[in-house]
mmCIF file of C-alpha atoms in Angstrom:
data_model
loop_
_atom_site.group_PDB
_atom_site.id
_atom_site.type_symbol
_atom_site.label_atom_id
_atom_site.label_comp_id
_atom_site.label_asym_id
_atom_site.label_seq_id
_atom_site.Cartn_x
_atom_site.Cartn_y
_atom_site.Cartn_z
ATOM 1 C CA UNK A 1192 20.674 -33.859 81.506
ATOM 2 C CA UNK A 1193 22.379 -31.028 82.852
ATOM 3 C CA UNK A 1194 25.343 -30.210 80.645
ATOM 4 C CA UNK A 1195 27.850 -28.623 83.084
ATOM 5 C CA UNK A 1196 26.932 -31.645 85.898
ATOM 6 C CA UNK A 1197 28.461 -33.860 83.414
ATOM 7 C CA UNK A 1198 31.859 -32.406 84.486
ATOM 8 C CA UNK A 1199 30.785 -32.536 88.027
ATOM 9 C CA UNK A 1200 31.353 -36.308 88.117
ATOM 10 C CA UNK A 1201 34.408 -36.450 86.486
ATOM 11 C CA UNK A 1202 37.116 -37.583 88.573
ATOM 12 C CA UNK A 1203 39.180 -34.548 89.388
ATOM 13 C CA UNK A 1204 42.262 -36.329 87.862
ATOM 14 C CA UNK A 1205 40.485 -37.021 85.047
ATOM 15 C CA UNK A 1206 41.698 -34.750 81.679
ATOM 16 C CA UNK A 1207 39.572 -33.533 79.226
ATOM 17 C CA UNK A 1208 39.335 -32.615 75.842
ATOM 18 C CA UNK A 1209 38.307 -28.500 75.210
ATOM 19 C CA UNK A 1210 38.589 -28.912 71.559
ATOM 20 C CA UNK A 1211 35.568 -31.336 71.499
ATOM 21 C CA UNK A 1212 33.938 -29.939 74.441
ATOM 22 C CA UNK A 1213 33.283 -26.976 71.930
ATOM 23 C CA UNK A 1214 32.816 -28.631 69.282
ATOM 24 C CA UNK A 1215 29.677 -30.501 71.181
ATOM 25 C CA UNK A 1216 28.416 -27.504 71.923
ATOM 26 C CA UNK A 1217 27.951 -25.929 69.094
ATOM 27 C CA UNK A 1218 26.624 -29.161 68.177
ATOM 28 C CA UNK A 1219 28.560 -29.047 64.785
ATOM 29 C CA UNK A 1220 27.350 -31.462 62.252
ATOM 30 C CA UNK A 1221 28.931 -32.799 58.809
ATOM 31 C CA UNK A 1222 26.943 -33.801 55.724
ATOM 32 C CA UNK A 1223 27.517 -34.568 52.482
ATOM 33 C CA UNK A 1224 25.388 -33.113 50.133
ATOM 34 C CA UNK A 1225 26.734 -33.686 46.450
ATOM 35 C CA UNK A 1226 29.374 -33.056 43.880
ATOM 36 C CA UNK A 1227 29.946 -33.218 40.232
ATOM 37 C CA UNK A 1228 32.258 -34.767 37.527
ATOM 38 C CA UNK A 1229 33.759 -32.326 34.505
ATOM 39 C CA UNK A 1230 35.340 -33.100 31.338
ATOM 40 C CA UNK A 1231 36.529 -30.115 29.143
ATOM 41 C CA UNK A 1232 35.698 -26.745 29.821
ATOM 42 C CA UNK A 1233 33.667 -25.514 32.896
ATOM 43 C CA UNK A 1234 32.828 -23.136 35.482
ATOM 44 C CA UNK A 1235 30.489 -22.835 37.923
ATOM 45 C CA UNK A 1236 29.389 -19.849 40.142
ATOM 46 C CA UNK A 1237 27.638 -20.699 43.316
ATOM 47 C CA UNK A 1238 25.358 -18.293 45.500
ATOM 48 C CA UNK A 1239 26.965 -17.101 49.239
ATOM 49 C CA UNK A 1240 26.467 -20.652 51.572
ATOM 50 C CA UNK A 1241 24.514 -19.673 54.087
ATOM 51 C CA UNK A 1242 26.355 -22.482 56.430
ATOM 52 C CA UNK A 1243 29.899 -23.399 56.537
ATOM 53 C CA UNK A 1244 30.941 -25.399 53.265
ATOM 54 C CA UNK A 1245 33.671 -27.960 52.610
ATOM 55 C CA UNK A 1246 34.591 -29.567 49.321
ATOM 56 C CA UNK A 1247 37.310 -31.711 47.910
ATOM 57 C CA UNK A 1248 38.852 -32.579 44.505
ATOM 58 C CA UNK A 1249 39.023 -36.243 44.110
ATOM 59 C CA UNK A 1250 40.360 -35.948 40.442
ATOM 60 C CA UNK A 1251 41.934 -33.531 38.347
ATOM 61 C CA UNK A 1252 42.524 -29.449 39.292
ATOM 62 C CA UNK A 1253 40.365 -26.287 39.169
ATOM 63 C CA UNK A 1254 40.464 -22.862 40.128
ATOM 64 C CA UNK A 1255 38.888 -21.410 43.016
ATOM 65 C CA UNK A 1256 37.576 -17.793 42.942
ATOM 66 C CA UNK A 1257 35.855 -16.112 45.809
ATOM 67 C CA UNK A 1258 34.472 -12.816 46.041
ATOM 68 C CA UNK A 1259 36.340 -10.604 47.927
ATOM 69 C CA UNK A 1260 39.964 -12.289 47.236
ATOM 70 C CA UNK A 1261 42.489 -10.580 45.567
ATOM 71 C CA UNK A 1262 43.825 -13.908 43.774
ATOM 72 C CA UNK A 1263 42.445 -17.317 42.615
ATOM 73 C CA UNK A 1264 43.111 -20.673 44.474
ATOM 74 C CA UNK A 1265 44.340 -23.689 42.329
ATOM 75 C CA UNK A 1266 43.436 -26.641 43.636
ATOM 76 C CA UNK A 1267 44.957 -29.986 42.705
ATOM 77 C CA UNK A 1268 43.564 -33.312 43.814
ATOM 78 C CA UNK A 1269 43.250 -34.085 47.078
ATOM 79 C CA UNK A 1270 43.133 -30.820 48.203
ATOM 80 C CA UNK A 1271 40.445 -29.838 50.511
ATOM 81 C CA UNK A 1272 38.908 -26.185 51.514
ATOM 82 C CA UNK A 1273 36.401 -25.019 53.630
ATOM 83 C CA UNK A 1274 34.516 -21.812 53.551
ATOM 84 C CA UNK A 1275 32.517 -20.093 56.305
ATOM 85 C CA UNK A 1276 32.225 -16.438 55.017
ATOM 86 C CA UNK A 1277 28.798 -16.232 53.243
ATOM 87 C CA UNK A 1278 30.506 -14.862 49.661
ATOM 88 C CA UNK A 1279 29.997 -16.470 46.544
ATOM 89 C CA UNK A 1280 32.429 -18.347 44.377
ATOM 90 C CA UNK A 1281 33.711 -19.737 41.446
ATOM 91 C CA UNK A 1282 35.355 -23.385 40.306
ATOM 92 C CA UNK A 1283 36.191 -23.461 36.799
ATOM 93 C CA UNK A 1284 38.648 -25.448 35.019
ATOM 94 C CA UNK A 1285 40.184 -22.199 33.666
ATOM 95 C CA UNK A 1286 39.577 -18.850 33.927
ATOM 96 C CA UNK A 1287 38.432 -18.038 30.947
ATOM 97 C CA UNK A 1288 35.500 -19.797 30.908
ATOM 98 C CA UNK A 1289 32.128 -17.744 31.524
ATOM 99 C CA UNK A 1290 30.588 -19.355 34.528
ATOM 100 C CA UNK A 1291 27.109 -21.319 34.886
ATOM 101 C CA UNK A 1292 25.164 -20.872 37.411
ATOM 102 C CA UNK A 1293 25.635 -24.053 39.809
ATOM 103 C CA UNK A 1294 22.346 -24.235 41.420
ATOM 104 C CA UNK A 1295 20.261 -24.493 38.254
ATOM 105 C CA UNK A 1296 23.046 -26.695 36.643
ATOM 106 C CA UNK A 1297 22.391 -28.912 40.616
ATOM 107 C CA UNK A 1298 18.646 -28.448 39.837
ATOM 108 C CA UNK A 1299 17.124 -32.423 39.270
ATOM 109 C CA UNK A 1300 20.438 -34.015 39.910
ATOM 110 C CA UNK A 1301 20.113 -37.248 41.291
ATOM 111 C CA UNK A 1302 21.996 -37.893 44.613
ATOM 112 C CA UNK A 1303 23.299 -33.951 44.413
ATOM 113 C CA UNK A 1304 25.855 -35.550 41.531
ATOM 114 C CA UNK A 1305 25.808 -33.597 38.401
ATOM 115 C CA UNK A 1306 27.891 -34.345 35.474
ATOM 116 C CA UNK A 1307 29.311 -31.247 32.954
ATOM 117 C CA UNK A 1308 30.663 -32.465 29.299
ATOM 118 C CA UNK A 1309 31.897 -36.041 29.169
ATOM 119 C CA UNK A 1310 32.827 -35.606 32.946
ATOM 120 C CA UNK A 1311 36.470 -37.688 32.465
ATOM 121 C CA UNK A 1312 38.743 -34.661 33.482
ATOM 122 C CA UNK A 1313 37.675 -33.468 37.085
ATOM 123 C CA UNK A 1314 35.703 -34.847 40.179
ATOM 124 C CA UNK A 1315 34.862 -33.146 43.596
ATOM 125 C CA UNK A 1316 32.798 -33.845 46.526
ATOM 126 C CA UNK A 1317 31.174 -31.190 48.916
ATOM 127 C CA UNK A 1318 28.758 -30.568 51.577
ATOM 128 C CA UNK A 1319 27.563 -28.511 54.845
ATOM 129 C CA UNK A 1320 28.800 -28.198 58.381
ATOM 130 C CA UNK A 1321 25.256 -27.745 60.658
ATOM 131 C CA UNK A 1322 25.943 -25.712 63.850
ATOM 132 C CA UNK A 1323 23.410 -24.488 66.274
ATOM 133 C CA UNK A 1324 21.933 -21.460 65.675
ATOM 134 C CA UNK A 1325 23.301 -19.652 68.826
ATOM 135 C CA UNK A 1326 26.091 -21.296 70.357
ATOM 136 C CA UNK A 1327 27.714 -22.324 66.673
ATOM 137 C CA UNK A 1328 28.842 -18.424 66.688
ATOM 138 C CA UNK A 1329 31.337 -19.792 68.932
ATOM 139 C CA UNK A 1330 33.209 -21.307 66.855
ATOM 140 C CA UNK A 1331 31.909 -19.884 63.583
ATOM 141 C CA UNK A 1332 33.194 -16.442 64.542
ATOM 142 C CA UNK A 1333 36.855 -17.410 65.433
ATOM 143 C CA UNK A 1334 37.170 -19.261 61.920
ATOM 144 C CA UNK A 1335 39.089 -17.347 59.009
ATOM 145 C CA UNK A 1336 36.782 -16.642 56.103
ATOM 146 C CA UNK A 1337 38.419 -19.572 53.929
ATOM 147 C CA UNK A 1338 40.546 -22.480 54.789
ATOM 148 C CA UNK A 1339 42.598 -24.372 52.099
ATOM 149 C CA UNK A 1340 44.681 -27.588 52.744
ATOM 150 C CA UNK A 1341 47.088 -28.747 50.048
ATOM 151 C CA UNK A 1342 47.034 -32.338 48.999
ATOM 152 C CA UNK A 1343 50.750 -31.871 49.926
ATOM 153 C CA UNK A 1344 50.688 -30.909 53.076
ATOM 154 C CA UNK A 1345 51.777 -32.794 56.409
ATOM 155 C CA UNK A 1346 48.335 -32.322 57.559
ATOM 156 C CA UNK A 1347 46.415 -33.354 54.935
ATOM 157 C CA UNK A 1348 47.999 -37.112 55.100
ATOM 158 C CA UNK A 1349 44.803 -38.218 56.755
ATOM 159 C CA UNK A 1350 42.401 -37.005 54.414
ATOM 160 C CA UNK A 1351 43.281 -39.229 51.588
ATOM 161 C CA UNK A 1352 41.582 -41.956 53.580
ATOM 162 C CA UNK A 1353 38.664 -40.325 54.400
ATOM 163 C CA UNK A 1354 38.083 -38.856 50.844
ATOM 164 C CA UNK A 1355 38.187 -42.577 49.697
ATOM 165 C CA UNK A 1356 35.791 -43.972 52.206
ATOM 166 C CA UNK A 1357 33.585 -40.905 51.387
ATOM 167 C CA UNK A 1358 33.771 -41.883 47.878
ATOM 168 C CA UNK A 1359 32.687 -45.724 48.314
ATOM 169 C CA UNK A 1360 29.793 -45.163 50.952
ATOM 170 C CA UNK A 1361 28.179 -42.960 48.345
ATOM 171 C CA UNK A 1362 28.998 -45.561 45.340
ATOM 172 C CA UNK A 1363 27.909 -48.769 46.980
ATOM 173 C CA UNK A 1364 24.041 -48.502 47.746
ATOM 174 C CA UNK A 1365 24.913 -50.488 51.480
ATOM 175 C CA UNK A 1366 22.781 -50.320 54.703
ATOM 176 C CA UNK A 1367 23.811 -47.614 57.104
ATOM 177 C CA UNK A 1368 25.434 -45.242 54.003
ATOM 178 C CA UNK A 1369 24.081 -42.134 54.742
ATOM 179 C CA UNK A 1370 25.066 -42.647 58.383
ATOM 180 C CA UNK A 1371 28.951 -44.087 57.642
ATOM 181 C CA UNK A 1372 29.128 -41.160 55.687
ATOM 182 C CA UNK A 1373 27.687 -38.445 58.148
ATOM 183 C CA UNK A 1374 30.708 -39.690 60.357
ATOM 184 C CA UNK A 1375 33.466 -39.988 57.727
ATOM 185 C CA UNK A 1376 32.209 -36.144 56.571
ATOM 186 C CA UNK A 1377 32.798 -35.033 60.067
ATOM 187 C CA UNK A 1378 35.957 -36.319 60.427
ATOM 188 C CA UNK A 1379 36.552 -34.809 58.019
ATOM 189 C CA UNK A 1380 35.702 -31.732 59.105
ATOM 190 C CA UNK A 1381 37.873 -32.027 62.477
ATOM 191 C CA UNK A 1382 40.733 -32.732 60.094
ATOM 192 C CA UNK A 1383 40.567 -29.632 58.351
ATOM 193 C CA UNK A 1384 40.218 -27.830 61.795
ATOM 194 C CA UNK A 1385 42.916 -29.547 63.092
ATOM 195 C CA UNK A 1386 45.385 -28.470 59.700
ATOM 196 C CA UNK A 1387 44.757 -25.258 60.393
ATOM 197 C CA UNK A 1388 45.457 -25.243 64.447
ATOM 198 C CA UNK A 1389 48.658 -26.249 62.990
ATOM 199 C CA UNK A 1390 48.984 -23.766 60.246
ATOM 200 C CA UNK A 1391 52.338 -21.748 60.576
ATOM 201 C CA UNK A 1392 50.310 -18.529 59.678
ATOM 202 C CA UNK A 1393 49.419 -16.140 62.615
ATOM 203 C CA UNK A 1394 45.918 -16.780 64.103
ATOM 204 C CA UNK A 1395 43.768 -13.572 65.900
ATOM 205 C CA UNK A 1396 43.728 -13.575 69.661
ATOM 206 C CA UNK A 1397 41.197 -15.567 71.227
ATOM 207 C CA UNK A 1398 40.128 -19.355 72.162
ATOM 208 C CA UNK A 1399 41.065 -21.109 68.863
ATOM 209 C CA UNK A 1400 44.870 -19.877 69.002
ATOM 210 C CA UNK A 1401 44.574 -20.812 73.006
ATOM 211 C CA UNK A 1402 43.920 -24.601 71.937
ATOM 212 C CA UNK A 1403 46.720 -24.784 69.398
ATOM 213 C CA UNK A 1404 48.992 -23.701 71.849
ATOM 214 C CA UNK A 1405 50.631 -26.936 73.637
ATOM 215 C CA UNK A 1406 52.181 -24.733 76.518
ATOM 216 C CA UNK A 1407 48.455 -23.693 77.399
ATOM 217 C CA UNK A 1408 47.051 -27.034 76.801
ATOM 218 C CA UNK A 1409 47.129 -27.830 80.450
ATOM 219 C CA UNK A 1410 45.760 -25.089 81.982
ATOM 220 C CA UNK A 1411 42.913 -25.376 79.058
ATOM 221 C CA UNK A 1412 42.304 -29.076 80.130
ATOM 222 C CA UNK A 1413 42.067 -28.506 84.191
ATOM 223 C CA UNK A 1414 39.346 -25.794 83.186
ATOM 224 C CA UNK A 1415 37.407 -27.749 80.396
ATOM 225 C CA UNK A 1416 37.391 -30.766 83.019
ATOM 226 C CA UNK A 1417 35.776 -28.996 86.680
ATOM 227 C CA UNK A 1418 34.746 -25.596 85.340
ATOM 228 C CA UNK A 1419 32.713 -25.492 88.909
ATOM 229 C CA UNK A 1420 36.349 -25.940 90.572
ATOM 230 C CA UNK A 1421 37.303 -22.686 92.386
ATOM 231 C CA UNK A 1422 40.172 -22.540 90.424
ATOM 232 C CA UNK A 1423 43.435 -19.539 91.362
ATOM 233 C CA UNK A 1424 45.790 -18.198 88.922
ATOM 234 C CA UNK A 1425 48.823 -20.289 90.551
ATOM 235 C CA UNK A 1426 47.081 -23.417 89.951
ATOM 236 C CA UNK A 1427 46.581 -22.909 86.405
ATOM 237 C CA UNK A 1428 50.383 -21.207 86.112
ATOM 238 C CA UNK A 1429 52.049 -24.384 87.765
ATOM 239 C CA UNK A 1430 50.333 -26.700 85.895
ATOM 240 C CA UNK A 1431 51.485 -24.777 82.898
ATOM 241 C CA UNK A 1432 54.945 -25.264 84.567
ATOM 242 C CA UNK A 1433 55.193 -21.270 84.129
ATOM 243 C CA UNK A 1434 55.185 -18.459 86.701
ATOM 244 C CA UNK A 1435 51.956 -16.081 87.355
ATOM 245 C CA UNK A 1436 53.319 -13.068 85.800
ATOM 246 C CA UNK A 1437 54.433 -14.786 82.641
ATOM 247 C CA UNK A 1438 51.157 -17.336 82.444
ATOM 248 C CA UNK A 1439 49.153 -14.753 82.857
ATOM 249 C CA UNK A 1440 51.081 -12.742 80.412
ATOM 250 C CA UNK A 1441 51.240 -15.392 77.951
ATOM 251 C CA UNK A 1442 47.225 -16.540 77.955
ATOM 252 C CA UNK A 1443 45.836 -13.139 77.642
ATOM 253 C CA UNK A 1444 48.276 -12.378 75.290
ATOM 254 C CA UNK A 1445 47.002 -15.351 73.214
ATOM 255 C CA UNK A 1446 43.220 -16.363 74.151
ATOM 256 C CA UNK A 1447 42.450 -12.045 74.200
ATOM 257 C CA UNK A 1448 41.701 -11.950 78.181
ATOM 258 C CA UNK A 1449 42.587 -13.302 81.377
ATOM 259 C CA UNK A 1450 42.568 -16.528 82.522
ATOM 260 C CA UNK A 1451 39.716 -16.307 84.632
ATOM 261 C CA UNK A 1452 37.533 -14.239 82.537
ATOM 262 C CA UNK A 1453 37.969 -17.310 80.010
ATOM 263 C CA UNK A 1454 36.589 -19.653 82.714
ATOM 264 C CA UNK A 1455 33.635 -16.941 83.501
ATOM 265 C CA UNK A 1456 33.153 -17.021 80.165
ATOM 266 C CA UNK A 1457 33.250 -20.925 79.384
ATOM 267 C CA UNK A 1458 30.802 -21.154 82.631
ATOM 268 C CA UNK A 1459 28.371 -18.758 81.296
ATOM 269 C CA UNK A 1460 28.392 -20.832 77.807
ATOM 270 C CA UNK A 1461 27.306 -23.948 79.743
ATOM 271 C CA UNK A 1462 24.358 -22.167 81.487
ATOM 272 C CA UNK A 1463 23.382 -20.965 78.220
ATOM 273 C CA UNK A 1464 23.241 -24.200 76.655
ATOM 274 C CA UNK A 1465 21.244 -25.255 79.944
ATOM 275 C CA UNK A 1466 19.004 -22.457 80.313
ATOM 276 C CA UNK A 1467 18.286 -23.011 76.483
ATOM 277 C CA UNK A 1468 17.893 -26.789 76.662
ATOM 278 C CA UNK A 1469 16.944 -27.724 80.750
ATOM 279 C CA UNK A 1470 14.409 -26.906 82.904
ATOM 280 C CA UNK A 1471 17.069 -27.087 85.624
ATOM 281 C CA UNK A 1472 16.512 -24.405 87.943
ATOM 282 C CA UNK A 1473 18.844 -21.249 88.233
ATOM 283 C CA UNK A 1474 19.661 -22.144 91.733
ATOM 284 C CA UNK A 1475 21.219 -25.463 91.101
ATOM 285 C CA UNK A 1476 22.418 -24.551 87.814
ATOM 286 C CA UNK A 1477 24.441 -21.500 89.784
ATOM 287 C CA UNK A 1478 25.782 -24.688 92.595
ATOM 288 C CA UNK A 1479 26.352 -26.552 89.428
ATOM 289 C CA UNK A 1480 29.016 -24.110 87.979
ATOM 290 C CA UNK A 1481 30.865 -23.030 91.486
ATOM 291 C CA UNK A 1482 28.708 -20.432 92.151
ATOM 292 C CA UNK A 1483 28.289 -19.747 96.041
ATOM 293 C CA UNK A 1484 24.695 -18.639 96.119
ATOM 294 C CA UNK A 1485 21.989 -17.698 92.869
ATOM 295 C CA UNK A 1486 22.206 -14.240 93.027
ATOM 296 C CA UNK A 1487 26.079 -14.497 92.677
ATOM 297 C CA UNK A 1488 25.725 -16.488 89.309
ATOM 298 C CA UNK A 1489 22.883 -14.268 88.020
ATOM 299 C CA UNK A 1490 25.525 -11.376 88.571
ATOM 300 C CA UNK A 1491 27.791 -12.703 86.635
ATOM 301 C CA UNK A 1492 25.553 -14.314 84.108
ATOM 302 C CA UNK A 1493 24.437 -10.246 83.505
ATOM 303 C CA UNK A 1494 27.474 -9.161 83.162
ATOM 304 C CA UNK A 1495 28.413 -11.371 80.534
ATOM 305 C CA UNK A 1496 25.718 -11.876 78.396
ATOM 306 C CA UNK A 1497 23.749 -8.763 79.035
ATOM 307 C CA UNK A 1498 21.015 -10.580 80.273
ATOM 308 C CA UNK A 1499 19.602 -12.100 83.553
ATOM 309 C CA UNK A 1500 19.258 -15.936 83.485
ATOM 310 C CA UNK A 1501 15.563 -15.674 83.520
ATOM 311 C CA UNK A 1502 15.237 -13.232 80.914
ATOM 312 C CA UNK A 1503 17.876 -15.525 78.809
ATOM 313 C CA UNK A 1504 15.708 -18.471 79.218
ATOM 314 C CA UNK A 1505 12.370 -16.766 78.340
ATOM 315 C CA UNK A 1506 13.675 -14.882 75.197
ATOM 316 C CA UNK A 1507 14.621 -18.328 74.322
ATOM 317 C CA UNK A 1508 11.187 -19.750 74.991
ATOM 318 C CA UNK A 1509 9.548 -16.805 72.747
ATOM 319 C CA UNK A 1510 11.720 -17.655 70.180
ATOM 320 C CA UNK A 1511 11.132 -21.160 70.267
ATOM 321 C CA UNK A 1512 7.611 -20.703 70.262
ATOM 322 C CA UNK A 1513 7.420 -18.530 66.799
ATOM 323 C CA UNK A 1514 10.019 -20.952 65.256
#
């Protein structure tokens, strides 16, 4: 199926969500994929992930170190942090204790649960996020190196559910675990994105900070839901209840560029995904996103992505074939 036609047959009333509209493109994924209990003394390094990792402590505290931070983390239970740089890090119940290494102390461990000393003191849970190989940098390049949500926080109210859910689907051996889980660890997931939309600490310029700001929200929606829609900079500025100097002030000022250079630029995501995915031709792929005539879309496709549509969608073919 076409991706962008999708919003083609939306009614034009109809609002939209641009938070999951990215997050279903870059098809991002939860799983959980293990965690161990301490007692005593411990610390474990573990190598750079090479995808974005979330844990949580279900019991007791530990220190988080992570190369290339100034300071250690404490983390108390029900705290939850998420990590998309690729550096490698420590937990360790102190830190004075020489670390292990985690993946041979992981090696053989049934269910990815491990157990150090007597394994009464401490328990945590972790896993992966999965996020396509090309349009995942979307959202894997606007994320801060390391998120951490206090057990304390406002935000983190809703995680206490989820952690315990998380906890019983992998305990109780029940039809349909692995899948109840999948779902509960990507809730998860949206949780912790959602904490830090409404972190108090300045974001960078660009999309992400766009979404968590409610006086863009409408504008957002009307371009999330007809993308194809010829839309005009007063359309988007009433909606947004705000002027066309000061809208336009205010978005680029926030999302990094214009308005409609955001739209360009959400249009020319969905014909990636298309080209990528479809054998929908670049003619009615260009009608499909508002585009008057091919060679109009392939102009602007260019000038985005550095690429024609047809050489996109055969570098993606030659890749596809030596995968």
């Amino acid at each position: 199926m076409l991706y962008s036609s999708i919003y083609l047959r939306k009614s034009p009333n109809m609002s939209t969500d641009p938070f999951s509209d990215i997050l279903k493109f870059t098809n991002a994924e939860s799983l959980v994929t293990g965690g161990f209990n301490a007692g005593g003394a411990w610390a474990l390094r573990f190598p750079a992930p090479e995808k974005i990792k979330f844990f949580a402590v279900l019991k007791g505290e530990c220190w988080v170190i992570i190369d290339g931070e100034a300071e250690p983390t404490h983390f108390r239970t029900g705290d939850v942090g998420l990590m998309t740089a690729k550096r490698a890090f420590v937990l360790a119940s102190d830190l004075d204790t020489k670390p292990m290494d985690a993946m041979s102390v992981f090696t053989g461990a049934r269910s990815g649960i491990t157990t150090l000393g007597d394994g009464s003191d401490f328990s945590q849970l972790g896993g992966h996020v999965l996020l396509d190989p090309t349009s995942g940098r979307l959202l894997a390049d606007v994320l801060p190196p390391w998120i951490h949500v206090p057990a304390a926080s406002p935000q983190a109210t809703s995680f206490r559910w989820l952690l315990e859910q998380l906890v019983a689907e992998r305990a109780n051996d029940l039809p349909g675990a692995s899948l109840v889980a999948g779902q509960l660890a990507q809730m998860l997931f949206i949780q912790i994105l959602r904490a830090h939309l409404q972190t108090s600490s300045p974001m960078p310029a660009g999309w992400l900070r766009a979404l968590a700001n409610p006086r863009l929200a409408p504008a957002l929606r009307l371009m999330h839901g007809e993308p194809a829609r010829d839309w005009h900079l007063e359309d988007l500025a009433q909606a947004c209840a705000m002027s066309r100097t000061t809208f336009a002030f205010h978005f680029k000022k926030t999302a990094g560029v214009a308005p409609l250079t955001y739209l360009t630029e959400w249009r020319m995501r969905l014909a990636e995904k298309t080209l990528r995915e479809e054998r929908t031709s670049v003619a009615t792929l260009a009608q499909s996103l508002g585009y008057a005539s091919e060679s109009a879309f392939s102009n602007a496709f260019k000038r985005v992505t550095g690429r024609s549509p047809k050489a996109f969608r055969n570098a993606g073919e030659i890749l596809g074939e030596v995968v």
